[in-house]
């Protein structure tokens, strides 16, 4: 064979080989891409690829790492009695979590308590797969732990910014997750974009939040967020002082405290019929004193108060009370500055009492904190703090929780948001029109299984605490029949009204999970005027505000009255509305809500979430204690 023929044969063979290689690559490439995106376990590998029409990410997000170790400790915060309390890092309330809007909060929790627990964070969201992957690639702190990064990548978002799926782990056991077992740990990353303000994180599995497992979360608003300070003053210096006070904000965490743990109190109620709702003191930032019943305040609505200021059930003895001398929480304030709610501090240097009064149909309780100006002589070491004295005519807060007529008050749940955010509706021409209206009723009923313990409900049936140890509601099949008190079949984008009536002659605070809701109005000692909000508007009712209602997290349901909440379904998630007063919450006053999840639009829960270690629990009956 000539050299020319040999070269031609080699060229043909090379072209044939090259063609086969290109053909192989052409087939392999799309197959590989399809495989990666089909497999949920491999999908995060490509999750840093930009999404079409996705909002531009900030080039760098600050990562703030917090480590909480929950445990138990003997404590005596009010000087009245030593008892076991739940703690975070050895203290209660838990350490405050700080962040600036847009930061990433990396929270690591280790449980060293003897019971199942969870950490429910409000108004702070999980990162989406793609957004977090971008930030991990840009941030060395999140990128140092590949296992941690992969775990976080598997978590969807509950951010209000363009989300369609809610969080798998918002800390509400039995609703969106299994509880955390003793001696276990977890780490999550949360995105604060679109979230700001002071909120809380608490246990949401049992009643451990009342025993100390609670803390505060403060997200400073972005400098770009509009502020209403120019509505207060136009003075340049005062505006600078207000902004400085915002940067140096101080927090007061106010809690009711009992000398016995909640399990002991519930067991006593179950055995004797004693009243659970009888507290010993009010704590401010974990400090306070026992203050016995106020002089000349011996009755509430004709019922006799014992030394603690409590109404005891018939046949049970009164409880005794002994005043304690523990320290108050002291709020140190630089002279002539502004603090928290922008109270002008232009008085003489001294100690000033912050009075706290809590009155219900079952107890009158009061406590104090101290606002201290500089130049005040401090007490000697070991000497009990003296409560600042004041002339009776200058006291604004009365023993029953009311205020003097000449004192200024603000109803927080009625203040409109800034900038204005009008409520959504299902029709532009009819502000009262919505897609769904649910009539709820807060009430009580006799228990079929307990002699002394009543059951409370919000949607005809109680939602017992033992659901926190069962299969989370979010994990149930979408075609499964939902029974009350569960509310479901709410498509994405729908607008919902909750009209809530109160059968109980006591004001009940209600808390709805998820995004803030629009508080359209409330009235006490009357029924709602109609079947829907539109009915009330058509009847010329003046009790509803559909122009500039407040955006609220918790609101008061008036005694024997009604309230109306409106919200829009923006994501697929499990939320809940429940009483924020422990007595009612612990005994069933809750109504779970499945948002955005229907038979036509089911939600897919990752296997890693479903397979978390947990206990298998099945109640013996549907009583409060199962």
Coordinates of C-alpha atoms in Angstrom, one line a residue:
X1 CA 0.0 0.0 0.0
X2 CA 1.3 3.4 -1.0
X3 CA 2.0 6.1 1.6
X4 CA -0.8 8.2 0.1
X5 CA -3.3 5.4 0.5
X6 CA -2.1 4.8 4.1
X7 CA -2.5 8.4 5.1
X8 CA -6.0 8.5 3.6
X9 CA -7.1 5.4 5.6
X10 CA -5.7 6.9 8.8
X11 CA -7.6 10.2 8.1
X12 CA -10.9 8.3 7.6
X13 CA -10.3 6.3 10.8
X14 CA -9.6 9.5 12.8
X15 CA -12.7 11.2 11.4
X16 CA -14.8 8.2 12.2
X17 CA -13.4 8.1 15.8
X18 CA -14.0 11.8 16.2
X19 CA -17.5 11.5 15.0
X20 CA -18.2 8.7 17.4
X21 CA -16.8 10.8 20.3
X22 CA -18.9 13.8 19.5
X23 CA -22.0 11.6 19.1
X24 CA -21.3 10.0 22.5
X25 CA -20.9 13.4 24.1
X26 CA -24.0 14.7 22.4
X27 CA -26.0 11.8 23.9
X28 CA -24.3 11.8 27.3
X29 CA -24.6 15.5 28.1
X30 CA -28.4 15.9 28.0
X31 CA -28.8 12.5 29.7
X32 CA -26.5 13.6 32.5
X33 CA -28.4 16.9 33.0
X34 CA -31.7 15.1 33.1
X35 CA -30.4 12.6 35.6
X36 CA -29.0 15.3 37.9
X37 CA -32.2 17.3 37.9
X38 CA -34.4 14.2 38.2
X39 CA -32.6 12.9 41.3
X40 CA -33.4 15.0 44.4
X41 CA -30.2 13.9 46.0
X42 CA -28.0 15.2 43.2
X43 CA -30.1 18.3 42.3
X44 CA -28.3 20.5 44.9
X45 CA -25.1 19.9 43.1
X46 CA -26.3 22.3 40.3
X47 CA -28.4 24.4 42.6
X48 CA -26.0 27.4 42.4
X49 CA -27.0 27.8 38.7
X50 CA -29.0 31.1 38.4
X51 CA -32.7 30.9 38.0
X52 CA -34.5 32.5 35.1
X53 CA -36.0 35.8 36.2
X54 CA -34.6 35.3 39.8
X55 CA -33.9 38.4 41.8
X56 CA -30.4 39.5 41.9
X57 CA -28.6 38.3 45.0
X58 CA -26.5 40.5 47.1
X59 CA -22.8 39.8 46.4
X60 CA -22.1 39.0 50.1
X61 CA -24.4 38.1 53.0
X62 CA -23.1 38.4 56.5
X63 CA -23.3 35.1 58.4
X64 CA -24.1 35.3 62.1
X65 CA -23.5 32.0 64.0
X66 CA -25.4 31.2 67.2
X67 CA -25.0 28.1 69.3
X68 CA -27.7 27.2 71.8
X69 CA -27.5 24.3 74.2
X70 CA -30.8 23.7 75.9
X71 CA -30.7 22.2 79.4
X72 CA -32.1 22.2 82.9
X73 CA -30.9 24.2 86.0
X74 CA -32.1 24.9 89.5
X75 CA -33.0 28.6 89.6
X76 CA -34.8 31.1 91.8
X77 CA -35.4 34.2 89.6
X78 CA -37.8 36.0 91.9
X79 CA -36.4 35.0 95.3
X80 CA -39.5 33.1 96.2
X81 CA -38.6 29.4 95.5
X82 CA -35.9 27.3 93.9
X83 CA -37.2 25.1 91.1
X84 CA -36.0 23.4 87.9
X85 CA -36.1 25.5 84.8
X86 CA -35.3 25.0 81.2
X87 CA -32.4 27.1 79.9
X88 CA -30.4 28.0 76.8
X89 CA -26.7 28.2 77.5
X90 CA -27.4 28.1 81.2
X91 CA -29.8 31.1 81.3
X92 CA -33.4 32.0 80.8
X93 CA -34.7 33.9 78.9
X94 CA -32.4 32.5 76.2
X95 CA -29.7 34.8 74.8
X96 CA -31.1 37.3 72.3
X97 CA -30.3 36.6 68.7
X98 CA -29.3 39.7 66.8
X99 CA -29.1 40.2 63.0
X100 CA -29.4 42.9 60.4
X101 CA -32.1 42.5 57.7
X102 CA -30.6 40.5 54.9
X103 CA -28.1 38.6 57.1
X104 CA -27.8 34.8 57.3
X105 CA -28.4 33.4 60.7
X106 CA -26.7 30.0 61.3
X107 CA -28.3 28.5 64.3
X108 CA -26.9 25.3 66.0
X109 CA -29.0 23.7 68.7
X110 CA -28.0 20.9 71.0
X111 CA -30.7 19.4 73.2
X112 CA -29.6 18.3 76.7
X113 CA -33.1 18.3 78.3
X114 CA -35.0 15.2 79.3
X115 CA -38.0 15.8 77.1
X116 CA -38.8 16.3 73.4
X117 CA -38.6 19.9 72.4
X118 CA -38.4 22.2 69.4
X119 CA -37.4 25.8 68.6
X120 CA -40.0 27.8 66.8
X121 CA -38.7 31.0 65.3
X122 CA -41.2 33.6 64.0
X123 CA -40.7 35.7 60.9
X124 CA -37.4 34.3 59.9
X125 CA -37.1 32.0 56.9
X126 CA -35.1 29.1 55.6
X127 CA -33.0 29.7 52.5
X128 CA -33.9 28.3 49.2
X129 CA -31.7 25.7 47.6
X130 CA -30.3 28.0 44.9
X131 CA -30.0 31.1 47.1
X132 CA -28.2 29.3 49.8
X133 CA -25.9 27.6 47.4
X134 CA -24.9 31.0 46.0
X135 CA -24.2 32.3 49.4
X136 CA -22.2 29.2 50.4
X137 CA -20.0 29.6 47.4
X138 CA -19.4 33.2 48.3
X139 CA -19.1 32.8 52.1
X140 CA -16.1 30.9 53.5
X141 CA -17.8 30.3 56.9
X142 CA -20.8 28.4 55.4
X143 CA -18.5 26.6 53.0
X144 CA -16.1 25.1 55.5
X145 CA -18.5 22.3 56.5
X146 CA -19.5 20.4 53.4
X147 CA -21.9 18.1 55.4
X148 CA -23.6 21.1 56.9
X149 CA -23.8 22.8 53.6
X150 CA -25.5 19.8 51.9
X151 CA -28.0 19.5 54.7
X152 CA -29.0 23.1 54.5
X153 CA -29.2 22.9 50.7
X154 CA -32.0 20.3 51.1
X155 CA -34.2 22.8 53.0
X156 CA -36.8 24.8 51.1
X157 CA -37.7 28.4 52.0
X158 CA -40.4 30.1 54.0
X159 CA -39.3 33.6 52.9
X160 CA -42.1 35.8 51.7
X161 CA -39.9 36.9 48.7
X162 CA -41.3 34.8 45.8
X163 CA -41.6 31.6 47.7
X164 CA -44.1 28.8 46.9
X165 CA -43.1 26.3 49.6
X166 CA -43.0 26.9 53.3
X167 CA -40.4 25.7 55.8
X168 CA -40.1 22.1 56.8
X169 CA -38.8 23.0 60.2
X170 CA -40.3 26.1 61.7
X171 CA -40.2 24.5 65.1
X172 CA -43.9 23.6 65.5
X173 CA -43.8 19.9 66.4
X174 CA -46.7 17.9 65.1
X175 CA -47.4 20.5 62.5
X176 CA -44.4 20.8 60.2
X177 CA -41.8 18.7 61.8
X178 CA -40.9 16.0 64.3
X179 CA -39.7 17.2 67.7
X180 CA -36.1 17.2 68.7
X181 CA -35.2 14.2 70.8
X182 CA -33.1 14.4 74.0
X183 CA -29.3 14.5 73.4
X184 CA -29.7 15.3 69.7
X185 CA -28.7 18.3 67.7
X186 CA -29.3 20.2 64.5
X187 CA -28.1 23.1 62.5
X188 CA -30.1 25.3 60.2
X189 CA -29.5 28.5 58.2
X190 CA -32.1 31.2 58.0
X191 CA -32.5 34.1 55.7
X192 CA -33.6 37.4 57.2
X193 CA -34.4 39.1 53.9
X194 CA -37.8 40.8 54.1
X195 CA -38.0 40.2 57.9
X196 CA -37.3 42.7 60.6
X197 CA -38.3 43.7 64.1
X198 CA -38.5 42.1 67.5
X199 CA -39.9 38.6 67.7
X200 CA -39.5 35.5 69.8
X201 CA -38.2 31.9 69.6
X202 CA -39.9 29.4 71.9
X203 CA -40.4 25.7 72.4
X204 CA -43.5 24.6 70.5
X205 CA -43.8 20.9 71.4
X206 CA -45.1 21.0 75.0
X207 CA -45.4 23.8 77.6
X208 CA -41.6 24.2 78.1
X209 CA -41.8 27.8 76.9
X210 CA -43.5 28.7 80.2
X211 CA -40.7 26.9 82.1
X212 CA -37.9 29.0 80.5
X213 CA -37.3 27.7 77.0
X214 CA -37.9 31.0 75.3
X215 CA -36.0 34.0 74.0
X216 CA -36.1 37.0 71.7
X217 CA -34.9 37.5 68.1
X218 CA -34.2 41.0 66.9
X219 CA -33.6 41.8 63.2
X220 CA -32.6 45.4 62.7
X221 CA -34.4 46.9 59.7
X222 CA -32.4 47.6 56.6
X223 CA -31.2 51.2 56.1
X224 CA -33.2 51.3 52.9
X225 CA -36.5 50.5 54.6
X226 CA -38.7 53.6 55.0
X227 CA -39.2 54.9 58.5
X228 CA -42.0 57.1 59.9
X229 CA -39.8 59.2 62.2
X230 CA -40.4 62.4 60.2
X231 CA -44.1 62.1 61.3
X232 CA -42.8 62.6 64.8
X233 CA -40.4 65.5 64.3
X234 CA -38.7 67.5 61.6
X235 CA -35.8 68.5 63.8
X236 CA -32.5 67.2 62.3
X237 CA -30.9 66.6 65.7
X238 CA -33.9 64.7 67.0
X239 CA -34.0 62.5 63.9
X240 CA -30.3 61.7 64.5
X241 CA -31.1 60.9 68.1
X242 CA -34.0 58.6 67.1
X243 CA -31.8 56.7 64.6
X244 CA -29.1 56.4 67.2
X245 CA -31.6 55.0 69.7
X246 CA -32.7 52.5 67.1
X247 CA -29.1 51.3 66.7
X248 CA -28.7 51.0 70.5
X249 CA -32.1 49.4 71.1
X250 CA -32.7 47.7 74.5
X251 CA -35.2 44.9 75.0
X252 CA -37.6 44.0 77.8
X253 CA -38.8 40.3 77.9
X254 CA -41.8 40.1 80.2
X255 CA -42.9 36.7 81.5
X256 CA -45.3 35.3 84.1
X257 CA -43.5 33.0 86.5
X258 CA -44.6 30.1 88.7
X259 CA -42.9 28.5 91.6
X260 CA -43.9 25.1 90.3
X261 CA -43.3 23.7 86.8
X262 CA -46.2 23.4 84.3
X263 CA -46.3 19.6 84.4
X264 CA -46.7 19.7 88.2
X265 CA -49.5 22.3 87.9
X266 CA -51.3 20.3 85.2
X267 CA -51.0 17.1 87.2
X268 CA -52.5 18.9 90.3
X269 CA -55.3 20.3 88.1
X270 CA -56.0 16.8 86.9
X271 CA -56.0 15.3 90.4
X272 CA -57.7 18.0 92.4
X273 CA -59.3 20.5 90.0
X274 CA -56.9 23.3 91.1
X275 CA -56.7 26.4 88.9
X276 CA -53.7 26.3 86.6
X277 CA -53.7 30.0 85.9
X278 CA -52.3 31.4 89.2
X279 CA -48.8 32.9 88.8
X280 CA -46.4 34.0 91.5
X281 CA -44.6 36.9 89.9
X282 CA -43.8 38.9 86.7
X283 CA -40.2 38.7 85.4
X284 CA -38.6 41.3 83.3
X285 CA -35.5 39.9 81.5
X286 CA -35.5 37.0 83.9
X287 CA -35.6 39.2 87.1
X288 CA -38.4 40.2 89.4
X289 CA -39.9 39.9 92.9
X290 CA -42.9 38.3 94.5
X291 CA -45.5 41.0 95.1
X292 CA -48.5 39.8 97.1
X293 CA -52.0 40.9 96.5
X294 CA -52.3 44.7 96.2
X295 CA -53.9 46.5 99.1
X296 CA -57.6 47.3 98.8
X297 CA -57.9 44.9 95.8
X298 CA -59.6 41.9 97.3
X299 CA -62.1 40.9 94.7
X300 CA -62.4 40.4 90.9
X301 CA -66.0 40.5 89.6
X302 CA -67.3 39.6 93.0
X303 CA -65.0 36.7 93.6
X304 CA -62.6 36.7 96.5
X305 CA -58.8 36.8 95.9
X306 CA -56.3 35.0 98.0
X307 CA -53.0 36.4 99.1
X308 CA -51.5 35.8 95.7
X309 CA -54.3 37.7 94.1
X310 CA -55.9 34.5 92.6
X311 CA -59.4 33.2 92.5
X312 CA -59.4 29.6 93.8
X313 CA -61.9 27.0 92.7
X314 CA -64.6 26.1 95.3
X315 CA -63.5 23.6 97.9
X316 CA -59.7 24.3 97.6
X317 CA -57.8 26.3 100.1
X318 CA -56.4 29.8 99.4
X319 CA -52.7 30.0 98.6
X320 CA -50.3 32.0 100.8
X321 CA -47.8 34.6 99.7
X322 CA -44.5 35.9 101.0
X323 CA -42.9 39.1 99.6
X324 CA -39.4 38.5 98.2
X325 CA -36.5 41.0 97.8
X326 CA -34.8 39.7 94.6
X327 CA -33.3 42.3 92.2
X328 CA -35.4 44.1 89.6
X329 CA -34.2 44.4 86.0
X330 CA -32.5 47.7 85.6
X331 CA -32.6 49.5 82.3
X332 CA -29.6 51.9 82.1
X333 CA -30.3 54.9 79.9
X334 CA -27.8 57.7 79.0
X335 CA -29.2 61.1 79.9
X336 CA -31.4 62.8 77.4
X337 CA -31.4 59.9 74.9
X338 CA -34.3 57.9 73.6
X339 CA -35.1 54.2 74.2
X340 CA -37.2 51.4 72.7
X341 CA -40.6 53.2 72.1
X342 CA -39.0 56.7 71.8
X343 CA -40.0 58.0 75.2
X344 CA -38.4 61.4 75.8
X345 CA -36.0 61.1 78.7
X346 CA -35.7 64.7 80.0
X347 CA -36.5 64.2 83.7
X348 CA -34.1 64.6 86.6
X349 CA -31.5 61.9 87.2
X350 CA -33.1 59.2 89.4
X351 CA -34.6 55.7 89.4
X352 CA -38.1 55.5 87.8
X353 CA -40.4 52.5 88.2
X354 CA -41.7 50.7 85.1
X355 CA -45.0 49.3 86.3
X356 CA -46.5 46.1 84.8
X357 CA -50.0 45.0 85.7
X358 CA -51.7 41.9 84.5
X359 CA -55.4 41.3 85.3
X360 CA -57.7 38.5 84.2
X361 CA -60.9 37.1 85.5
X362 CA -58.8 34.7 87.6
X363 CA -55.9 36.8 88.9
X364 CA -54.5 40.3 89.5
X365 CA -50.7 40.3 89.2
X366 CA -48.2 43.1 89.1
X367 CA -44.4 43.6 88.8
X368 CA -41.8 46.3 88.2
X369 CA -38.6 47.1 86.4
X370 CA -36.4 50.2 87.0
X371 CA -35.4 52.9 84.5
X372 CA -32.2 54.4 85.8
X373 CA -30.6 57.7 84.9
X374 CA -27.0 58.4 85.6
X375 CA -25.9 60.3 88.7
X376 CA -28.1 58.1 90.9
X377 CA -26.5 56.7 94.1
X378 CA -26.6 52.9 93.7
X379 CA -27.5 50.7 96.7
X380 CA -24.7 49.2 98.7
X381 CA -23.5 45.7 97.8
X382 CA -25.9 43.2 99.3
X383 CA -28.6 45.8 100.1
X384 CA -32.0 45.1 98.5
X385 CA -33.0 47.4 95.7
X386 CA -35.6 50.0 96.8
X387 CA -38.6 50.5 94.6
X388 CA -38.8 54.1 93.5
X389 CA -41.6 56.0 95.3
X390 CA -44.0 58.2 93.4
X391 CA -47.0 60.3 94.3
X392 CA -50.3 58.4 93.8
X393 CA -51.6 61.0 91.4
X394 CA -48.6 60.5 89.1
X395 CA -49.1 56.8 88.7
X396 CA -50.6 56.0 85.3
X397 CA -51.1 52.2 85.6
X398 CA -53.9 51.3 88.0
X399 CA -54.0 48.1 90.1
X400 CA -56.6 46.6 87.8
X401 CA -54.4 47.1 84.7
X402 CA -56.3 50.2 83.6
X403 CA -54.9 53.7 83.2
X404 CA -55.6 57.2 84.5
X405 CA -57.7 59.3 82.1
X406 CA -54.9 61.9 81.8
X407 CA -52.3 59.3 80.6
X408 CA -51.5 58.6 77.0
X409 CA -52.1 55.1 75.8
X410 CA -51.5 53.3 72.4
X411 CA -53.4 50.3 71.1
X412 CA -50.6 48.5 69.3
X413 CA -53.0 46.1 67.5
X414 CA -54.7 49.0 65.9
X415 CA -51.7 50.9 64.5
X416 CA -51.5 50.8 60.7
X417 CA -48.3 49.6 59.1
X418 CA -45.8 52.0 57.6
X419 CA -45.6 52.3 54.7
X420 CA -49.3 51.6 54.1
X421 CA -50.2 48.0 53.2
X422 CA -53.9 47.7 52.5
X423 CA -55.5 44.3 52.9
X424 CA -56.0 42.0 49.9
X425 CA -59.4 41.1 48.6
X426 CA -60.9 38.8 45.9
X427 CA -62.5 41.7 44.1
X428 CA -61.1 45.2 43.4
X429 CA -64.5 46.8 43.6
X430 CA -65.6 45.0 46.7
X431 CA -63.0 45.2 49.6
X432 CA -65.1 42.8 51.7
X433 CA -65.1 40.0 49.1
X434 CA -62.7 37.0 49.8
X435 CA -62.3 33.5 48.5
X436 CA -63.0 31.7 51.8
X437 CA -64.6 32.7 55.1
X438 CA -64.3 30.5 58.2
X439 CA -66.4 31.0 61.3
X440 CA -64.4 30.0 64.4
X441 CA -65.6 30.0 68.0
X442 CA -63.5 30.0 71.2
X443 CA -65.2 27.9 73.8
X444 CA -65.0 25.1 76.3
X445 CA -66.6 21.8 76.9
X446 CA -66.6 19.1 79.6
X447 CA -64.0 16.3 79.0
X448 CA -65.2 12.8 78.5
X449 CA -62.1 11.4 80.1
X450 CA -61.1 13.9 82.9
X451 CA -63.1 14.8 86.0
X452 CA -61.7 18.2 86.7
X453 CA -59.9 19.3 83.5
X454 CA -62.0 21.1 80.8
X455 CA -61.3 21.1 77.1
X456 CA -61.0 24.3 75.1
X457 CA -61.5 24.6 71.4
X458 CA -61.3 27.2 68.5
X459 CA -62.9 25.2 65.7
X460 CA -65.4 22.9 67.5
X461 CA -62.8 20.4 68.7
X462 CA -59.6 20.7 70.7
X463 CA -56.2 20.2 69.2
X464 CA -54.3 18.4 72.0
X465 CA -50.7 18.9 72.9
X466 CA -49.9 15.2 72.3
X467 CA -50.1 15.9 68.5
X468 CA -46.6 17.3 68.9
X469 CA -45.4 13.7 69.3
X470 CA -47.3 12.3 66.3
X471 CA -46.9 12.4 62.5
X472 CA -46.7 16.1 61.5
X473 CA -49.8 17.3 59.7
X474 CA -47.7 18.5 56.8
X475 CA -46.7 14.9 56.1
X476 CA -50.2 13.5 55.6
X477 CA -51.4 12.6 52.1
X478 CA -53.1 15.5 50.2
X479 CA -56.2 13.4 49.5
X480 CA -56.6 12.5 53.1
X481 CA -59.9 13.6 54.7
X482 CA -59.4 16.5 57.1
X483 CA -61.5 16.7 60.2
X484 CA -62.0 19.6 62.5
X485 CA -60.3 21.5 64.0
X486 CA -58.1 21.4 60.9
X487 CA -58.7 24.0 58.2
X488 CA -57.6 23.0 54.7
X489 CA -58.0 23.1 50.9
X490 CA -56.8 26.6 50.5
X491 CA -55.3 27.1 47.1
X492 CA -52.3 29.3 46.5
X493 CA -53.2 33.0 46.1
X494 CA -56.6 32.7 47.9
X495 CA -57.7 35.4 50.3
X496 CA -59.1 34.1 53.6
X497 CA -61.2 35.7 56.4
X498 CA -61.2 34.2 59.9
X499 CA -64.3 35.5 61.8
X500 CA -63.7 34.4 65.4
X501 CA -66.3 34.7 68.2
X502 CA -65.7 34.2 71.9
X503 CA -68.0 32.2 74.1
X504 CA -65.9 32.8 77.1
X505 CA -66.2 35.9 79.3
X506 CA -62.5 36.7 79.2
X507 CA -60.2 38.4 76.7
X508 CA -58.1 35.7 74.9
X509 CA -54.9 36.6 73.0
X510 CA -54.6 34.6 69.7
X511 CA -51.5 34.0 67.7
X512 CA -51.5 32.9 64.0
X513 CA -48.3 31.4 62.6
X514 CA -47.0 32.4 59.2
X515 CA -46.9 35.9 57.7
X516 CA -48.6 38.8 59.7
X517 CA -52.4 39.0 59.2
X518 CA -54.6 42.1 58.7
X519 CA -56.6 42.8 61.8
X520 CA -59.9 44.1 60.4
X521 CA -61.6 44.8 63.7
X522 CA -63.1 43.5 66.9
X523 CA -65.9 44.2 69.4
X524 CA -66.7 42.9 72.9
X525 CA -69.9 41.7 74.4
X526 CA -71.7 41.2 71.0
X527 CA -72.0 38.8 68.1
X528 CA -70.5 39.5 64.6
X529 CA -73.0 41.4 62.5
X530 CA -73.5 39.0 59.6
X531 CA -72.1 35.8 58.1
X532 CA -69.2 37.4 56.2
X533 CA -67.3 40.6 56.2
X534 CA -69.2 41.7 53.1
X535 CA -72.4 41.2 55.0
X536 CA -71.2 43.5 57.8
X537 CA -70.2 46.1 55.2
X538 CA -73.6 45.9 53.5
X539 CA -75.3 46.4 56.9
X540 CA -73.3 49.7 57.3
X541 CA -71.3 48.3 60.2
X542 CA -68.7 50.8 61.3
X543 CA -66.6 48.3 63.3
X544 CA -64.4 47.1 60.4
X545 CA -61.4 48.8 58.9
X546 CA -60.6 47.7 55.4
X547 CA -58.6 50.9 54.5
X548 CA -55.5 50.8 56.7
X549 CA -55.8 47.9 59.2
X550 CA -52.9 46.8 61.4
X551 CA -50.7 43.9 60.4
X552 CA -50.5 41.8 63.5
X553 CA -49.0 38.6 64.9
X554 CA -51.0 38.4 68.1
X555 CA -54.4 40.1 68.7
X556 CA -56.9 40.1 71.6
X557 CA -60.2 38.4 71.1
X558 CA -62.6 40.4 73.3
X559 CA -64.7 38.8 76.0
X560 CA -68.0 37.5 74.6
X561 CA -67.2 39.4 71.4
X562 CA -65.6 38.8 68.0
X563 CA -62.5 39.6 65.9
X564 CA -61.7 39.3 62.2
X565 CA -58.3 38.4 60.6
X566 CA -57.5 38.4 56.9
X567 CA -54.6 36.7 55.3
X568 CA -53.4 35.7 51.8
X569 CA -52.1 32.2 51.0
X570 CA -48.6 32.8 49.6
X571 CA -47.0 29.4 50.1
X572 CA -47.5 25.8 50.7
X573 CA -47.2 25.4 54.5
X574 CA -48.8 24.2 57.7
X575 CA -49.7 27.0 60.1
X576 CA -51.9 27.3 63.1
X577 CA -53.9 29.8 65.1
X578 CA -54.0 29.2 68.8
X579 CA -54.5 30.9 72.2
X580 CA -51.4 32.6 73.4
X581 CA -52.6 32.3 77.0
X582 CA -51.1 29.1 78.3
X583 CA -54.2 27.9 80.2
X584 CA -56.2 27.7 77.0
X585 CA -53.4 26.6 74.7
X586 CA -52.4 23.7 76.9
X587 CA -56.0 22.5 77.0
X588 CA -56.6 22.5 73.3
X589 CA -57.5 25.9 72.0
X590 CA -55.8 25.6 68.6
X591 CA -56.8 25.2 64.9
X592 CA -54.2 24.0 62.4
X593 CA -54.3 25.4 58.9
X594 CA -53.0 23.8 55.7
X595 CA -52.2 26.6 53.2
X596 CA -51.7 26.1 49.5
X597 CA -51.9 22.3 49.7
X598 CA -54.8 20.7 47.9
X599 CA -55.3 17.4 46.1
X600 CA -54.4 19.1 42.8
X601 CA -51.4 20.8 44.3
X602 CA -49.8 18.4 46.7
X603 CA -46.6 19.1 48.5
X604 CA -43.5 16.9 48.3
X605 CA -41.7 16.5 51.6
X606 CA -38.0 15.5 51.4
X607 CA -37.2 12.0 52.7
X608 CA -34.5 13.5 55.0
X609 CA -37.2 15.4 56.8
X610 CA -39.6 12.5 57.0
X611 CA -36.9 10.1 58.2
X612 CA -35.7 12.3 61.1
X613 CA -35.4 10.2 64.3
X614 CA -38.6 10.3 66.3
X615 CA -40.8 8.3 68.7
X616 CA -43.9 6.5 67.5
X617 CA -46.9 7.7 69.7
X618 CA -50.5 6.7 69.5
X619 CA -52.9 8.2 72.1
X620 CA -55.2 5.8 73.9
X621 CA -58.1 8.3 73.4
X622 CA -58.8 11.8 72.2
X623 CA -58.8 13.4 75.7
X624 CA -56.6 16.3 76.6
X625 CA -53.9 14.0 78.0
X626 CA -54.4 11.2 75.4

